[in-house]
Short mmCIF file of C-alpha atoms and ligand atoms in Angstrom, two decimals:
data_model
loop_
_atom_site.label_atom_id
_atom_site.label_comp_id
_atom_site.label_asym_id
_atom_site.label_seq_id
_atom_site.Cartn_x
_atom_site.Cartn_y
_atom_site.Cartn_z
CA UNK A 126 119.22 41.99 102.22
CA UNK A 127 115.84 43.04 100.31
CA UNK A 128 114.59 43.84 103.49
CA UNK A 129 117.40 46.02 104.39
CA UNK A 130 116.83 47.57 100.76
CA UNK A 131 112.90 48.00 101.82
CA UNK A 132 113.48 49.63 104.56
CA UNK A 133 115.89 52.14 103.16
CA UNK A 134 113.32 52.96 100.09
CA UNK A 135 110.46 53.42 102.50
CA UNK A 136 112.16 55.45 104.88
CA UNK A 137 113.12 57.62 101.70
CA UNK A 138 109.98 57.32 100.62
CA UNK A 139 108.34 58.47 103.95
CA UNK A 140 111.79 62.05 104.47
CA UNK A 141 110.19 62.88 100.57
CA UNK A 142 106.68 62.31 101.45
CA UNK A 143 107.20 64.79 104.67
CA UNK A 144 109.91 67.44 102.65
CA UNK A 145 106.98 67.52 99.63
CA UNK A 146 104.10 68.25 102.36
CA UNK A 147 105.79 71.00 103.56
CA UNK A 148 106.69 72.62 100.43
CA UNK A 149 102.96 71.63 99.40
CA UNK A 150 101.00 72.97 102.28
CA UNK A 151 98.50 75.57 100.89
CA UNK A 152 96.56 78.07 102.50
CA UNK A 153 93.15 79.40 101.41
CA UNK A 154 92.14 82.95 101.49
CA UNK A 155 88.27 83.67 101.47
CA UNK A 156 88.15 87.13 99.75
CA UNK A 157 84.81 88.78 100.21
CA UNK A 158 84.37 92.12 97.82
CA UNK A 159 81.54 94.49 98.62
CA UNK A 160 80.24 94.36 94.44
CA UNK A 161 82.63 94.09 91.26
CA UNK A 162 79.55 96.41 89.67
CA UNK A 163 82.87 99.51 89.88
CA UNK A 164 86.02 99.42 87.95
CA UNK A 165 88.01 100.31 91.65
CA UNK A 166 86.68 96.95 92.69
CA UNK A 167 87.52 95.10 89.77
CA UNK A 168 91.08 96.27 90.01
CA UNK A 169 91.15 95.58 93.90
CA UNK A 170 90.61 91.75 92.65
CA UNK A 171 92.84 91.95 90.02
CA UNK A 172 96.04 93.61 92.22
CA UNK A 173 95.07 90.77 94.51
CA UNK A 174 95.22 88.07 92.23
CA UNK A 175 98.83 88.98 90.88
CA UNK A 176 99.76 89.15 94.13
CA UNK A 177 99.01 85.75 94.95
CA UNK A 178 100.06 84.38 91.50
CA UNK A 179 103.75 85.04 93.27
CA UNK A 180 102.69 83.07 95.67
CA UNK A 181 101.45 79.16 94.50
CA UNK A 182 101.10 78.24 97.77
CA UNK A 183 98.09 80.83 98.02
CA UNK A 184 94.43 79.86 96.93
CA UNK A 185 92.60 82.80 96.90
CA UNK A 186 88.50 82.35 96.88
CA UNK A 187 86.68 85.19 95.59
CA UNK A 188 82.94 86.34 96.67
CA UNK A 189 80.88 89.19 95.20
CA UNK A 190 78.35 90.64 97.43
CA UNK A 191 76.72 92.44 94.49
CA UNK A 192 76.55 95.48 96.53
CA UNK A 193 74.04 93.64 99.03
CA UNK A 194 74.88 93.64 102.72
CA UNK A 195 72.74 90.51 103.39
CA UNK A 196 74.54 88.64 100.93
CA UNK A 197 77.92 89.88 102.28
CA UNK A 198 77.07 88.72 105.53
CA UNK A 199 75.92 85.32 104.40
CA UNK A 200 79.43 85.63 102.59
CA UNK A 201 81.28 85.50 105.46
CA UNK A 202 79.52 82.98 107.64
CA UNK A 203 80.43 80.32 104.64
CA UNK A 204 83.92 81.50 104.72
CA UNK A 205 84.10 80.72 107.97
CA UNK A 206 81.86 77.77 108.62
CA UNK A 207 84.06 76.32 105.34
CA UNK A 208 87.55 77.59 107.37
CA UNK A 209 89.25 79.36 105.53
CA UNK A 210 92.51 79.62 106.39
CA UNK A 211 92.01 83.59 106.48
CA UNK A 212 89.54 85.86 105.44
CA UNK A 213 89.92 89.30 103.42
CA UNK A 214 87.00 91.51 103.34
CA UNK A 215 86.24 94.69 101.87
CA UNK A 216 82.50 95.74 103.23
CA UNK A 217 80.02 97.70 101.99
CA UNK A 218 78.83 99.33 105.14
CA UNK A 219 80.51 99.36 108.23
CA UNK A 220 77.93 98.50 111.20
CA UNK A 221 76.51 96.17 109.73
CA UNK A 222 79.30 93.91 108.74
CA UNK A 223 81.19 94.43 112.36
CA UNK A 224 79.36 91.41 113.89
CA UNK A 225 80.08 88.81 111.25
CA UNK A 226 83.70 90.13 110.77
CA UNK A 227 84.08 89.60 114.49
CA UNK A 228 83.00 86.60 114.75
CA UNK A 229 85.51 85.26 112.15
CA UNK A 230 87.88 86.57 114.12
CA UNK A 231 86.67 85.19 117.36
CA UNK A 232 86.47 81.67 115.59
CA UNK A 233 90.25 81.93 115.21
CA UNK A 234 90.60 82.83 111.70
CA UNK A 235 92.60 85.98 111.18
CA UNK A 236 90.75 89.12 109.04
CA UNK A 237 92.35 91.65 107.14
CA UNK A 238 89.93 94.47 106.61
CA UNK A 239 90.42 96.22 103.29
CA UNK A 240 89.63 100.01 102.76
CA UNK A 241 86.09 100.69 103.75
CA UNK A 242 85.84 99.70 107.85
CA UNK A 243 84.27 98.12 110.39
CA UNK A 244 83.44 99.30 113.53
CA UNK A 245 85.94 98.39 116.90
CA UNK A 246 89.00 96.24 117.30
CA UNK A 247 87.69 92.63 116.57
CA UNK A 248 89.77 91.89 113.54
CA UNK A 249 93.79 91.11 112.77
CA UNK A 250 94.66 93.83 110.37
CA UNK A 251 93.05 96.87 108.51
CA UNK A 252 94.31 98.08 105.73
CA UNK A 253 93.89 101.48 103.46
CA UNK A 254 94.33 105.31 102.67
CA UNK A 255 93.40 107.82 105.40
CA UNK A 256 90.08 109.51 103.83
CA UNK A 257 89.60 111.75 105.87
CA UNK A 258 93.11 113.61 104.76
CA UNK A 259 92.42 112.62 101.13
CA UNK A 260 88.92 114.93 101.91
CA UNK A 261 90.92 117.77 103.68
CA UNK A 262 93.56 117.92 100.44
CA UNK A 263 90.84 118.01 97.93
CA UNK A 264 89.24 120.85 99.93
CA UNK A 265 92.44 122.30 100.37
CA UNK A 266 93.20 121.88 96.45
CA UNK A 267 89.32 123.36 95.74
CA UNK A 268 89.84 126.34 98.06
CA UNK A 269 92.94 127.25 96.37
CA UNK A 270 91.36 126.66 92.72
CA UNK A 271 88.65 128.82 93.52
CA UNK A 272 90.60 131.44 94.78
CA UNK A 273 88.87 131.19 98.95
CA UNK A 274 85.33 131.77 97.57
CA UNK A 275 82.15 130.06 95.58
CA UNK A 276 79.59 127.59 95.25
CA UNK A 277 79.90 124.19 95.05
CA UNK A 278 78.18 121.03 94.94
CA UNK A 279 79.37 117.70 97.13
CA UNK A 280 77.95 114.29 96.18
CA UNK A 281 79.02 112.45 98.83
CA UNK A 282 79.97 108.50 98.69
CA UNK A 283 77.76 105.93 101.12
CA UNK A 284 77.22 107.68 104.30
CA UNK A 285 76.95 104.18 105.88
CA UNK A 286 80.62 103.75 104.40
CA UNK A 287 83.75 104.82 106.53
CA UNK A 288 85.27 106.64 103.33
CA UNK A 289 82.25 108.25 102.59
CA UNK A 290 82.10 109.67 106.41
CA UNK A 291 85.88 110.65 106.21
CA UNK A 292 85.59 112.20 102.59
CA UNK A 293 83.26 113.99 103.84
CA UNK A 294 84.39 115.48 107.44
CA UNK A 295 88.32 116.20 105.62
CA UNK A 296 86.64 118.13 103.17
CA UNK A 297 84.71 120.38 105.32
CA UNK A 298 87.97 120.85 107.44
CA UNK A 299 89.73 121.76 104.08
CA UNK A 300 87.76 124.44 103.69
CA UNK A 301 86.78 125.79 106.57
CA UNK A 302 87.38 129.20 107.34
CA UNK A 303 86.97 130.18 103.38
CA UNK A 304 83.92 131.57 101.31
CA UNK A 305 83.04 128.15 99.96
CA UNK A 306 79.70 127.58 100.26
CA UNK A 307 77.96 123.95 99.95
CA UNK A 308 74.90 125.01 98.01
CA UNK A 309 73.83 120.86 97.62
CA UNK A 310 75.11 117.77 98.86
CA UNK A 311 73.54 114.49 98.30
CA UNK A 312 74.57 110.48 98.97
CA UNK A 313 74.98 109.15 95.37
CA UNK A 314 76.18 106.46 96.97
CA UNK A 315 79.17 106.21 94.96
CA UNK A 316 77.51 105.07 92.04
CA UNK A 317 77.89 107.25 88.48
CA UNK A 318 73.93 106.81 87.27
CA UNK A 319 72.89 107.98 91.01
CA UNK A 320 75.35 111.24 90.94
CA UNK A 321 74.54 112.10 87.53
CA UNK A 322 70.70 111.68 88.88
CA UNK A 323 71.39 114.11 92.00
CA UNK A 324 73.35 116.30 89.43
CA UNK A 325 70.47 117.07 87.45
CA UNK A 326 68.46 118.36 90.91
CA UNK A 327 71.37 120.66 91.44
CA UNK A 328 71.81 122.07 88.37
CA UNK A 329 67.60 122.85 88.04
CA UNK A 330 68.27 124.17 91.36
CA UNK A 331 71.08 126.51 90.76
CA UNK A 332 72.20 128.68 87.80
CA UNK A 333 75.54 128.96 89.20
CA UNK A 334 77.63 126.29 90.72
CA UNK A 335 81.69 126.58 90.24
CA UNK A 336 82.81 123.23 91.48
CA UNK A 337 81.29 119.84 91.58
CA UNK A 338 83.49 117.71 94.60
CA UNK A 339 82.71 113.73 94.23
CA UNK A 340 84.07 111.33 96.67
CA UNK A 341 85.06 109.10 93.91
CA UNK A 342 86.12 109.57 90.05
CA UNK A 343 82.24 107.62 89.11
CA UNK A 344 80.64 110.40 91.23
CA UNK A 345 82.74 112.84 89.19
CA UNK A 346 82.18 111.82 86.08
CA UNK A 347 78.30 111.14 86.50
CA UNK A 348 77.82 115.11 87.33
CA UNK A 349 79.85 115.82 84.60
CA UNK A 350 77.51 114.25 82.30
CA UNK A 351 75.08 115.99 83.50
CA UNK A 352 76.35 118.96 83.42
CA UNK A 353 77.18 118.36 79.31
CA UNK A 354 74.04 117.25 78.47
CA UNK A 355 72.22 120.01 80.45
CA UNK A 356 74.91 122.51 78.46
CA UNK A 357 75.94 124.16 81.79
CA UNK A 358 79.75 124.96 81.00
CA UNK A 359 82.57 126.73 83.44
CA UNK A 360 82.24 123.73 85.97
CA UNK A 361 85.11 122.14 87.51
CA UNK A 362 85.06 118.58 88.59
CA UNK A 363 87.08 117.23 91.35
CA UNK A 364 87.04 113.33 92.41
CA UNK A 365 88.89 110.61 94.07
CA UNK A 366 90.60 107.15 92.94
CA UNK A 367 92.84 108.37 90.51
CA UNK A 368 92.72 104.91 88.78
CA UNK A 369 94.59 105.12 85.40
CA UNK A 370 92.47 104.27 82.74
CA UNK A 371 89.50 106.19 84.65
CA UNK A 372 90.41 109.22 86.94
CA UNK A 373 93.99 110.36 85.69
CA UNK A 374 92.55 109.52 82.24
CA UNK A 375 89.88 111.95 82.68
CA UNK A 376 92.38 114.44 83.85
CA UNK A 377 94.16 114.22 80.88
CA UNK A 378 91.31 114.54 78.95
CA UNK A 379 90.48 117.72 80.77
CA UNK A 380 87.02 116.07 81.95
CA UNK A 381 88.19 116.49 85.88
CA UNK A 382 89.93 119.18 87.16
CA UNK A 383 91.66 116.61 89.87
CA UNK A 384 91.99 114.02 91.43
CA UNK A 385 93.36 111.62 94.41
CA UNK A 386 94.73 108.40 93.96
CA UNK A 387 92.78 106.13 96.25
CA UNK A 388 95.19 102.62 96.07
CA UNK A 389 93.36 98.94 96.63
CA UNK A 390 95.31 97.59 99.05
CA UNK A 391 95.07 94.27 97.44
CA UNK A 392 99.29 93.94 97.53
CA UNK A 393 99.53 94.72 100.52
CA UNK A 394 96.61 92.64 101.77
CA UNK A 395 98.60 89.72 100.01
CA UNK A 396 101.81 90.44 101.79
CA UNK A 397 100.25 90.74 105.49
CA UNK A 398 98.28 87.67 104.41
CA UNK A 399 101.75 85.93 104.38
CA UNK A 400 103.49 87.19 107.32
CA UNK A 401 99.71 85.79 109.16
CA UNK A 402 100.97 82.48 107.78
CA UNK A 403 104.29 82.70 109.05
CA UNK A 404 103.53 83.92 112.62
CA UNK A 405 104.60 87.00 112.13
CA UNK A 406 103.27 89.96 113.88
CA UNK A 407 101.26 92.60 112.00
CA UNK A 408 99.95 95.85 112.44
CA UNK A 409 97.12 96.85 113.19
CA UNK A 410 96.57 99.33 110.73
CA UNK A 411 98.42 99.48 107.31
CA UNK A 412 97.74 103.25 106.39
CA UNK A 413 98.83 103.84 101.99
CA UNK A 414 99.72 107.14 100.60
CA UNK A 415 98.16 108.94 98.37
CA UNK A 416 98.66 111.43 95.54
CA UNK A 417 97.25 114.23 93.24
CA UNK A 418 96.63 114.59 89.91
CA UNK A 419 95.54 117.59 88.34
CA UNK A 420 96.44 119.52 85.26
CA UNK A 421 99.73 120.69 85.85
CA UNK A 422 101.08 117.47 86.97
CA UNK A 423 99.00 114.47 85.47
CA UNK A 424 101.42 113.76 82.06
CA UNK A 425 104.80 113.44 84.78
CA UNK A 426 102.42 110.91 86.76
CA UNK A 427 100.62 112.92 89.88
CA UNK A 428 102.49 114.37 92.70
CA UNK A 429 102.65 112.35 96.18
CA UNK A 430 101.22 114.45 98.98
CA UNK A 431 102.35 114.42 102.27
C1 FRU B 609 84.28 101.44 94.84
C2 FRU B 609 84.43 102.66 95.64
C3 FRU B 609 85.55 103.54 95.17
C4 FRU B 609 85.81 104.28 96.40
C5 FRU B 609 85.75 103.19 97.42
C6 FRU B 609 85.47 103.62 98.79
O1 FRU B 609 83.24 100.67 95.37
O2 FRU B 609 83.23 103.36 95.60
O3 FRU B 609 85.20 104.32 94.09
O4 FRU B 609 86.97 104.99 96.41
O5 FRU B 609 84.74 102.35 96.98
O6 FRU B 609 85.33 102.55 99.65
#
């Protein structure tokens, strides 16, 4: 009889051992971020983390790099010699972080790639806006501003950096076949004290420049600076990220003339993350939208562009 009883209660015991491991199995993410130095960054973390917090099965490891490709590399070979049960990585520069991200990938561990690139195929899933429309709208937007003619200044984001590449090829497109002329252009890459450094050169250089085009709101908002404290007035200031409490707030504040809303990712990273866990199939490439914000539109929240 107590036997019979035993056996019952174990083999209970063993159906709620087995129903709580399944509901209990949790998966670890190995997030790698390129520095945490930019406010972009810190709120690519921070749209990450709430989209795990959905998720309590999800244990999310975050790395900074500290803007230093050795260290990102090193990053990655502990995610995976630690296997991870996926790795999310947003790089600093693209060549250089292709091998390590490929070998991840080749060890079995499924990479989602998260708005700057790598170079080739070798990962699961990349995800982010298309810069090098972003760049063509913003010289569309310029040419338009400026009425098909004058001289402007482009401080241009890492040129080892995918982004800064396509920022920088979409905007010459955008305004090709106008009278804009690039009188300077100069990597600040994409840090404010470095643009507001190569802002000074231009403005000893030139008396006149009508438009200052940053490939993000830092870049922007560095030349502006400079700009005020050499007391050069008249010049407009375009950038990119559009995040709230920095780009569109600058907007508002009639600091920048515009700019384009460059979205983390880190949702969607989250969301692909879990269909990766669930065997289900995922793109390659996860472009996002993007949208405007300038004067006329900024207070009704930006306009989405095509
Ligand atoms: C932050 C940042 C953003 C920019 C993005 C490009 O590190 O410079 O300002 O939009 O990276 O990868």
């Amino acid at each position: 009889m107590y036997k019979r009883i035993y056996a019952v209660l174990a083999g209970l015991a063993l159906v709620a051992a087995g129903y709580g491991q399944s509901n209990t199995r949790t998966y670890t993410i190995g997030m790698s971020q390129c520095n945490l130095g930019e406010p972009w960054r810190v709120q690519m973390n921070a749209d990450l983390r709430a989209a795990a917090a959905n998720h309590p099965e999800l244990k999310v490891i975050f790395k900074d790099a500290q803007n230093d490709t050795l260290k990102q590399r090193a990053q990655v070979e502990e995610f995976v010699s630690s296997k991870v049960d996926l790795l999310i990585i947003s790089p600093k520069e693209a060549q250089p972080l292709t091998e390590p991200v490929a070998r991840a990938f080749q060890a079995g561990i499924p990479v989602i790639v998260l708005d700057r690139a790598v170079l080739g195929d070798k990962f699961t899933c990349f995800i982010g806006a298309d810069n090098k429309k972003i760049g063509k709208a913003a010289g569309q937007w310029i040419a338009k501003k400026l009425g098909g003619k004058g001289k402007v200044v482009e401080l241009k984001g890492l040129m080892t950096s995918i982004p800064g590449q396509d920022r920088h090829t979409g905007f010459r497109e955008g305004i090709a076949g106008t009278d804009i002329e690039v009188i300077f252009e100069a990597d600040m890459k994409w840090l404010e004290p470095d643009s507001r450094k190569e802002m000074e050169s231009a403005l000893s250089r030139f008396d006149h420049i009508d438009l200052v085009y940053a490939h993000n709101d830092p870049g922007a908002h560095g030349a502006y600076l400079a700009a005020k404290a050499a007391g050069r007035e008249g010049i407009k200031f375009v950038g990119i990220d559009a995040l709230p409490q920095e780009g569109v707030a600058y907007v508002a504040q009639g600091i920048l003339d515009a700019t384009f809303r460059y979205p983390t990712g880190g949702a969607e990273a989250i969301d692909a993350a879990l269909k990766i866990f669930k065997g289900e199939a995922v793109p390659k490439q996860i472009v996002l939208g993007t949208r405007l914000f300038d004067k006329s539109n900024v207070r009704a929240g930006g306009e989405r562009l095509p």
